[in-house]
mmCIF file with all atom_site columns, C-alpha atoms in Angstrom:
data_model
loop_
_atom_site.group_PDB
_atom_site.id
_atom_site.type_symbol
_atom_site.label_atom_id
_atom_site.label_alt_id
_atom_site.label_comp_id
_atom_site.label_asym_id
_atom_site.label_entity_id
_atom_site.label_seq_id
_atom_site.pdbx_PDB_ins_code
_atom_site.Cartn_x
_atom_site.Cartn_y
_atom_site.Cartn_z
_atom_site.occupancy
_atom_site.B_iso_or_equiv
_atom_site.pdbx_formal_charge
_atom_site.auth_seq_id
_atom_site.auth_comp_id
_atom_site.auth_asym_id
_atom_site.auth_atom_id
_atom_site.pdbx_PDB_model_num
ATOM 1   C CA . THR Z 1 1   ? 0.000   0.000   0.000  1.00 44.00 ? 30  THR Z CA 1
ATOM 2   C CA . PHE Z 1 2   ? 1.012   3.595   -0.490 1.00 43.00 ? 31  PHE Z CA 1
ATOM 3   C CA . HIS Z 1 3   ? 0.388   6.446   1.883  1.00 43.00 ? 32  HIS Z CA 1
ATOM 4   C CA . ARG Z 1 4   ? 1.662   9.963   1.204  1.00 47.00 ? 33  ARG Z CA 1
ATOM 5   C CA . GLY Z 1 5   ? 4.129   8.696   -1.339 1.00 44.00 ? 34  GLY Z CA 1
ATOM 6   C CA . LYS Z 1 6   ? 5.640   5.897   0.733  1.00 42.00 ? 35  LYS Z CA 1
ATOM 7   C CA . ALA Z 1 7   ? 4.847   2.235   1.213  1.00 40.00 ? 36  ALA Z CA 1
ATOM 8   C CA . GLU Z 1 8   ? 2.805   1.463   4.331  1.00 46.00 ? 37  GLU Z CA 1
ATOM 9   C CA . PHE Z 1 9   ? 1.900   -1.740  6.148  1.00 47.00 ? 38  PHE Z CA 1
ATOM 10  C CA . ALA Z 1 10  ? -1.607  -2.942  5.312  1.00 53.00 ? 39  ALA Z CA 1
ATOM 11  C CA . VAL Z 1 11  ? -2.268  -6.585  6.121  1.00 53.00 ? 40  VAL Z CA 1
ATOM 12  C CA . THR Z 1 12  ? -0.595  -8.651  8.841  1.00 52.00 ? 41  THR Z CA 1
ATOM 13  C CA . PHE Z 1 13  ? 1.050   -11.753 7.428  1.00 55.00 ? 42  PHE Z CA 1
ATOM 14  C CA . ASN Z 1 14  ? -0.230  -15.018 8.818  1.00 58.00 ? 43  ASN Z CA 1
ATOM 15  C CA . ALA Z 1 15  ? 0.155   -18.282 6.921  1.00 58.00 ? 44  ALA Z CA 1
ATOM 16  C CA . ALA Z 1 16  ? -3.346  -19.381 8.014  1.00 67.00 ? 45  ALA Z CA 1
ATOM 17  C CA . ALA Z 1 17  ? -4.941  -16.224 6.575  1.00 75.00 ? 46  ALA Z CA 1
ATOM 18  C CA . ASP Z 1 18  ? -5.151  -17.079 2.866  1.00 85.00 ? 47  ASP Z CA 1
ATOM 19  C CA . ASN Z 1 19  ? -6.453  -14.938 0.000  1.00 89.00 ? 48  ASN Z CA 1
ATOM 20  C CA . ASN Z 1 20  ? -6.876  -11.643 1.869  1.00 91.00 ? 49  ASN Z CA 1
ATOM 21  C CA . VAL Z 1 21  ? -6.435  -8.375  -0.046 1.00 92.00 ? 50  VAL Z CA 1
ATOM 22  C CA . ALA Z 1 22  ? -5.906  -5.016  1.660  1.00 92.00 ? 51  ALA Z CA 1
ATOM 23  C CA . PHE Z 1 23  ? -5.266  -1.489  0.367  1.00 92.00 ? 52  PHE Z CA 1
ATOM 24  C CA . GLY Z 1 24  ? -4.883  1.377   2.830  1.00 91.00 ? 53  GLY Z CA 1
ATOM 25  C CA . LEU Z 1 25  ? -3.105  2.229   6.048  1.00 91.00 ? 54  LEU Z CA 1
ATOM 26  C CA . ASN Z 1 26  ? -4.130  -0.221  8.817  1.00 91.00 ? 55  ASN Z CA 1
ATOM 27  C CA . SER Z 1 27  ? -6.486  -1.980  6.446  1.00 92.00 ? 56  SER Z CA 1
ATOM 28  C CA . LEU Z 1 28  ? -7.129  -5.601  7.497  1.00 90.00 ? 57  LEU Z CA 1
ATOM 29  C CA . ALA Z 1 29  ? -4.345  -5.169  10.035 1.00 87.00 ? 58  ALA Z CA 1
ATOM 30  C CA . SER Z 1 30  ? -5.397  -7.357  12.985 1.00 83.00 ? 59  SER Z CA 1
ATOM 31  C CA . GLY Z 1 31  ? -2.305  -8.925  14.495 1.00 77.00 ? 60  GLY Z CA 1
ATOM 32  C CA . SER Z 1 32  ? -4.164  -12.232 14.894 1.00 82.00 ? 61  SER Z CA 1
ATOM 33  C CA . LEU Z 1 33  ? -5.734  -12.519 11.433 1.00 86.00 ? 62  LEU Z CA 1
ATOM 34  C CA . THR Z 1 34  ? -6.725  -16.089 10.562 1.00 89.00 ? 63  THR Z CA 1
ATOM 35  C CA . GLY Z 1 35  ? -9.771  -15.268 8.408  1.00 90.00 ? 64  GLY Z CA 1
ATOM 36  C CA . THR Z 1 36  ? -9.654  -15.897 4.676  1.00 92.00 ? 65  THR Z CA 1
ATOM 37  C CA . ASN Z 1 37  ? -10.940 -14.310 1.459  1.00 95.00 ? 66  ASN Z CA 1
ATOM 38  C CA . ASN Z 1 38  ? -11.430 -10.810 2.905  1.00 95.00 ? 67  ASN Z CA 1
ATOM 39  C CA . THR Z 1 39  ? -11.138 -7.740  0.661  1.00 95.00 ? 68  THR Z CA 1
ATOM 40  C CA . SER Z 1 40  ? -10.471 -4.366  2.215  1.00 95.00 ? 69  SER Z CA 1
ATOM 41  C CA . PHE Z 1 41  ? -9.986  -0.972  0.470  1.00 95.00 ? 70  PHE Z CA 1
ATOM 42  C CA . GLY Z 1 42  ? -9.530  2.174   2.554  1.00 95.00 ? 71  GLY Z CA 1
ATOM 43  C CA . SER Z 1 43  ? -7.597  3.353   5.570  1.00 95.00 ? 72  SER Z CA 1
ATOM 44  C CA . GLY Z 1 44  ? -8.659  1.384   8.648  1.00 95.00 ? 73  GLY Z CA 1
ATOM 45  C CA . SER Z 1 45  ? -11.134 -0.827  6.783  1.00 96.00 ? 74  SER Z CA 1
ATOM 46  C CA . LEU Z 1 46  ? -11.675 -4.265  8.353  1.00 95.00 ? 75  LEU Z CA 1
ATOM 47  C CA . SER Z 1 47  ? -8.939  -3.266  10.809 1.00 94.00 ? 76  SER Z CA 1
ATOM 48  C CA . ASN Z 1 48  ? -10.168 -5.566  13.610 1.00 94.00 ? 77  ASN Z CA 1
ATOM 49  C CA . VAL Z 1 49  ? -11.144 -8.689  11.644 1.00 93.00 ? 78  VAL Z CA 1
ATOM 50  C CA . ASN Z 1 50  ? -9.338  -11.722 12.996 1.00 91.00 ? 79  ASN Z CA 1
ATOM 51  C CA . SER Z 1 51  ? -11.250 -14.930 12.175 1.00 92.00 ? 80  SER Z CA 1
ATOM 52  C CA . GLY Z 1 52  ? -13.927 -13.402 9.932  1.00 91.00 ? 81  GLY Z CA 1
ATOM 53  C CA . SER Z 1 53  ? -13.965 -14.504 6.291  1.00 95.00 ? 82  SER Z CA 1
ATOM 54  C CA . ARG Z 1 54  ? -15.431 -13.479 2.920  1.00 97.00 ? 83  ARG Z CA 1
ATOM 55  C CA . ASN Z 1 55  ? -15.992 -9.854  3.978  1.00 97.00 ? 84  ASN Z CA 1
ATOM 56  C CA . ILE Z 1 56  ? -15.766 -6.924  1.566  1.00 98.00 ? 85  ILE Z CA 1
ATOM 57  C CA . ALA Z 1 57  ? -15.219 -3.393  2.891  1.00 97.00 ? 86  ALA Z CA 1
ATOM 58  C CA . VAL Z 1 58  ? -14.610 -0.272  0.789  1.00 98.00 ? 87  VAL Z CA 1
ATOM 59  C CA . GLY Z 1 59  ? -14.153 3.122   2.454  1.00 97.00 ? 88  GLY Z CA 1
ATOM 60  C CA . LYS Z 1 60  ? -12.295 4.716   5.337  1.00 97.00 ? 89  LYS Z CA 1
ATOM 61  C CA . ASP Z 1 61  ? -12.923 2.715   8.537  1.00 97.00 ? 90  ASP Z CA 1
ATOM 62  C CA . ALA Z 1 62  ? -15.486 0.498   6.789  1.00 98.00 ? 91  ALA Z CA 1
ATOM 63  C CA . GLY Z 1 63  ? -16.117 -2.677  8.766  1.00 97.00 ? 92  GLY Z CA 1
ATOM 64  C CA . ASN Z 1 64  ? -13.911 -1.772  11.696 1.00 93.00 ? 93  ASN Z CA 1
ATOM 65  C CA . VAL Z 1 65  ? -16.461 -3.156  14.230 1.00 93.00 ? 94  VAL Z CA 1
ATOM 66  C CA . LEU Z 1 66  ? -16.196 -6.674  12.745 1.00 94.00 ? 95  LEU Z CA 1
ATOM 67  C CA . THR Z 1 67  ? -13.891 -9.267  14.267 1.00 93.00 ? 96  THR Z CA 1
ATOM 68  C CA . THR Z 1 68  ? -15.487 -12.644 13.500 1.00 94.00 ? 97  THR Z CA 1
ATOM 69  C CA . GLY Z 1 69  ? -18.289 -11.839 11.049 1.00 94.00 ? 98  GLY Z CA 1
ATOM 70  C CA . THR Z 1 70  ? -18.558 -13.569 7.683  1.00 96.00 ? 99  THR Z CA 1
ATOM 71  C CA . GLY Z 1 71  ? -19.968 -12.609 4.281  1.00 97.00 ? 100 GLY Z CA 1
ATOM 72  C CA . ASN Z 1 72  ? -20.533 -8.910  4.993  1.00 98.00 ? 101 ASN Z CA 1
ATOM 73  C CA . VAL Z 1 73  ? -20.531 -6.240  2.248  1.00 98.00 ? 102 VAL Z CA 1
ATOM 74  C CA . LEU Z 1 74  ? -19.794 -2.723  3.515  1.00 98.00 ? 103 LEU Z CA 1
ATOM 75  C CA . LEU Z 1 75  ? -19.454 0.152   1.033  1.00 98.00 ? 104 LEU Z CA 1
ATOM 76  C CA . GLY Z 1 76  ? -18.838 3.744   2.172  1.00 97.00 ? 105 GLY Z CA 1
ATOM 77  C CA . ASN Z 1 77  ? -16.868 5.592   4.816  1.00 97.00 ? 106 ASN Z CA 1
ATOM 78  C CA . ASN Z 1 78  ? -17.641 4.311   8.326  1.00 97.00 ? 107 ASN Z CA 1
ATOM 79  C CA . THR Z 1 79  ? -20.110 1.688   7.077  1.00 98.00 ? 108 THR Z CA 1
ATOM 80  C CA . ASP Z 1 80  ? -20.364 -1.285  9.378  1.00 97.00 ? 109 ASP Z CA 1
ATOM 81  C CA . ALA Z 1 81  ? -22.179 -4.298  10.702 1.00 96.00 ? 110 ALA Z CA 1
ATOM 82  C CA . SER Z 1 82  ? -23.947 -3.628  14.003 1.00 93.00 ? 111 SER Z CA 1
ATOM 83  C CA . ALA Z 1 83  ? -21.964 -6.212  16.005 1.00 93.00 ? 112 ALA Z CA 1
ATOM 84  C CA . LEU Z 1 84  ? -18.524 -7.784  15.871 1.00 91.00 ? 113 LEU Z CA 1
ATOM 85  C CA . GLY Z 1 85  ? -19.838 -11.212 14.829 1.00 93.00 ? 114 GLY Z CA 1
ATOM 86  C CA . ASP Z 1 86  ? -22.620 -10.245 12.424 1.00 95.00 ? 115 ASP Z CA 1
ATOM 87  C CA . ASN Z 1 87  ? -22.904 -12.324 9.250  1.00 97.00 ? 116 ASN Z CA 1
ATOM 88  C CA . TYR Z 1 88  ? -24.236 -11.340 5.811  1.00 97.00 ? 117 TYR Z CA 1
ATOM 89  C CA . ALA Z 1 89  ? -24.904 -7.679  6.608  1.00 97.00 ? 118 ALA Z CA 1
ATOM 90  C CA . ILE Z 1 90  ? -25.010 -5.282  3.648  1.00 97.00 ? 119 ILE Z CA 1
ATOM 91  C CA . ALA Z 1 91  ? -24.463 -1.570  4.303  1.00 97.00 ? 120 ALA Z CA 1
ATOM 92  C CA . ILE Z 1 92  ? -24.133 0.970   1.476  1.00 97.00 ? 121 ILE Z CA 1
ATOM 93  C CA . GLY Z 1 93  ? -23.633 4.693   2.118  1.00 96.00 ? 122 GLY Z CA 1
ATOM 94  C CA . ASP Z 1 94  ? -21.531 6.740   4.508  1.00 96.00 ? 123 ASP Z CA 1
ATOM 95  C CA . ASN Z 1 95  ? -22.215 5.764   8.135  1.00 96.00 ? 124 ASN Z CA 1
ATOM 96  C CA . ALA Z 1 96  ? -24.723 3.060   7.121  1.00 96.00 ? 125 ALA Z CA 1
ATOM 97  C CA . VAL Z 1 97  ? -25.020 0.166   9.607  1.00 96.00 ? 126 VAL Z CA 1
ATOM 98  C CA . ALA Z 1 98  ? -26.727 -3.212  9.133  1.00 96.00 ? 127 ALA Z CA 1
ATOM 99  C CA . GLY Z 1 99  ? -27.390 -6.077  11.534 1.00 95.00 ? 128 GLY Z CA 1
ATOM 100 C CA . ALA Z 1 100 ? -26.969 -9.762  10.692 1.00 96.00 ? 129 ALA Z CA 1
ATOM 101 C CA . GLY Z 1 101 ? -28.730 -10.468 7.400  1.00 95.00 ? 130 GLY Z CA 1
ATOM 102 C CA . GLY Z 1 102 ? -29.889 -6.848  7.212  1.00 94.00 ? 131 GLY Z CA 1
ATOM 103 C CA . ILE Z 1 103 ? -29.542 -4.357  4.372  1.00 94.00 ? 132 ILE Z CA 1
ATOM 104 C CA . ALA Z 1 104 ? -29.016 -0.618  4.950  1.00 94.00 ? 133 ALA Z CA 1
ATOM 105 C CA . ILE Z 1 105 ? -28.900 1.714   1.953  1.00 94.00 ? 134 ILE Z CA 1
ATOM 106 C CA . GLY Z 1 106 ? -28.329 5.444   2.330  1.00 93.00 ? 135 GLY Z CA 1
ATOM 107 C CA . ARG Z 1 107 ? -26.325 7.912   4.389  1.00 93.00 ? 136 ARG Z CA 1
ATOM 108 C CA . ASN Z 1 108 ? -26.669 7.440   8.180  1.00 94.00 ? 137 ASN Z CA 1
ATOM 109 C CA . VAL Z 1 109 ? -29.188 4.591   7.713  1.00 92.00 ? 138 VAL Z CA 1
ATOM 110 C CA . THR Z 1 110 ? -29.435 1.739   10.226 1.00 92.00 ? 139 THR Z CA 1
ATOM 111 C CA . ALA Z 1 111 ? -31.094 -1.644  9.621  1.00 91.00 ? 140 ALA Z CA 1
ATOM 112 C CA . GLY Z 1 112 ? -31.505 -4.245  12.355 1.00 91.00 ? 141 GLY Z CA 1
ATOM 113 C CA . ALA Z 1 113 ? -31.063 -7.981  11.879 1.00 93.00 ? 142 ALA Z CA 1
ATOM 114 C CA . ALA Z 1 114 ? -33.037 -9.230  8.860  1.00 90.00 ? 143 ALA Z CA 1
ATOM 115 C CA . GLU Z 1 115 ? -34.360 -5.723  8.130  1.00 88.00 ? 144 GLU Z CA 1
ATOM 116 C CA . LEU Z 1 116 ? -34.207 -3.651  4.968  1.00 86.00 ? 145 LEU Z CA 1
ATOM 117 C CA . ALA Z 1 117 ? -33.685 0.082   5.532  1.00 87.00 ? 146 ALA Z CA 1
ATOM 118 C CA . ILE Z 1 118 ? -33.639 2.524   2.617  1.00 87.00 ? 147 ILE Z CA 1
ATOM 119 C CA . GLY Z 1 119 ? -33.257 6.166   3.521  1.00 86.00 ? 148 GLY Z CA 1
ATOM 120 C CA . ASN Z 1 120 ? -35.980 6.749   6.123  1.00 70.00 ? 149 ASN Z CA 1
ATOM 121 C CA . MET Z 1 121 ? -37.959 3.602   5.232  1.00 66.00 ? 150 MET Z CA 1
ATOM 122 C CA . THR Z 1 122 ? -37.472 0.210   6.961  1.00 62.00 ? 151 THR Z CA 1
ATOM 123 C CA . LEU Z 1 123 ? -39.110 -3.081  5.924  1.00 60.00 ? 152 LEU Z CA 1
ATOM 124 C CA . THR Z 1 124 ? -39.058 -5.950  8.405  1.00 62.00 ? 153 THR Z CA 1
ATOM 125 C CA . SER Z 1 125 ? -40.049 -9.589  8.195  1.00 58.00 ? 154 SER Z CA 1
ATOM 126 C CA . GLY Z 1 126 ? -43.126 -10.999 9.932  1.00 57.00 ? 155 GLY Z CA 1
ATOM 127 C CA . ASN Z 1 127 ? -46.805 -10.116 10.236 1.00 50.00 ? 156 ASN Z CA 1
ATOM 128 C CA . SER Z 1 128 ? -49.023 -8.370  12.663 1.00 48.00 ? 157 SER Z CA 1
ATOM 129 C CA . THR Z 1 129 ? -51.974 -10.458 13.824 1.00 52.00 ? 158 THR Z CA 1
ATOM 130 C CA . GLY Z 1 130 ? -54.894 -10.863 11.396 1.00 52.00 ? 159 GLY Z CA 1
ATOM 131 C CA . THR Z 1 131 ? -54.657 -10.500 7.626  1.00 61.00 ? 160 THR Z CA 1
ATOM 132 C CA . ALA Z 1 132 ? -51.435 -10.699 5.636  1.00 72.00 ? 161 ALA Z CA 1
ATOM 133 C CA . GLN Z 1 133 ? -49.553 -7.471  6.116  1.00 75.00 ? 162 GLN Z CA 1
ATOM 134 C CA . LEU Z 1 134 ? -46.297 -5.890  5.032  1.00 76.00 ? 163 LEU Z CA 1
ATOM 135 C CA . PRO Z 1 135 ? -44.637 -4.206  7.998  1.00 78.00 ? 164 PRO Z CA 1
ATOM 136 C CA . ILE Z 1 136 ? -42.929 -0.917  7.153  1.00 78.00 ? 165 ILE Z CA 1
ATOM 137 C CA . LYS Z 1 137 ? -41.160 1.495   9.471  1.00 77.00 ? 166 LYS Z CA 1
ATOM 138 C CA . ILE Z 1 138 ? -40.955 5.155   8.405  1.00 76.00 ? 167 ILE Z CA 1
ATOM 139 C CA . ASN Z 1 139 ? -38.884 7.545   10.499 1.00 72.00 ? 168 ASN Z CA 1
ATOM 140 C CA . GLY Z 1 140 ? -38.973 5.035   13.346 1.00 74.00 ? 169 GLY Z CA 1
ATOM 141 C CA . VAL Z 1 141 ? -42.789 4.611   13.349 1.00 82.00 ? 170 VAL Z CA 1
ATOM 142 C CA . GLN Z 1 142 ? -44.077 1.083   12.591 1.00 82.00 ? 171 GLN Z CA 1
ATOM 143 C CA . TYR Z 1 143 ? -46.936 0.792   10.023 1.00 83.00 ? 172 TYR Z CA 1
ATOM 144 C CA . TYR Z 1 144 ? -48.563 -2.256  8.426  1.00 81.00 ? 173 TYR Z CA 1
ATOM 145 C CA . ILE Z 1 145 ? -49.777 -2.349  4.833  1.00 80.00 ? 174 ILE Z CA 1
ATOM 146 C CA . ASN Z 1 146 ? -52.599 -4.833  4.194  1.00 77.00 ? 175 ASN Z CA 1
ATOM 147 C CA . ILE Z 1 147 ? -51.862 -7.189  1.315  1.00 72.00 ? 176 ILE Z CA 1
ATOM 148 C CA . PHE Z 1 148 ? -54.735 -8.512  -0.785 1.00 65.00 ? 177 PHE Z CA 1
ATOM 149 C CA . THR Z 1 149 ? -54.727 -10.987 -3.650 1.00 63.00 ? 178 THR Z CA 1
ATOM 150 C CA . ALA Z 1 150 ? -56.627 -10.270 -6.852 1.00 57.00 ? 179 ALA Z CA 1
#
């Protein structure tokens, strides 16, 4: 990696940590890295991953909460999974955060586990009691849309 015209340390070498790619100062730089197939672009991205695998982080400090999570896709500065061991979170947009299996799209958007959050709109799985409904959360307020078949 290059930083201000000079080569900088990016990924810690560990024979058990195969197929990791890192670009950026302190990117994928955990001293105990054993995870495999991680891709990290940006200063501080995936900086704490140790046994996590198949994570992709692009942006300054993207994915720096993760240590053991797997299969996360984090695009944007300070994007992250909500917990150190979350799996399959997708966060796109500066400061976006997604829980395990969640998808957050937009700046400063947060999605919980298995939720979809787009801008100020959040879709969650499950029903309210009664008829089939699509739960939707707008600006933190939960609503249910009735679904009818034709």
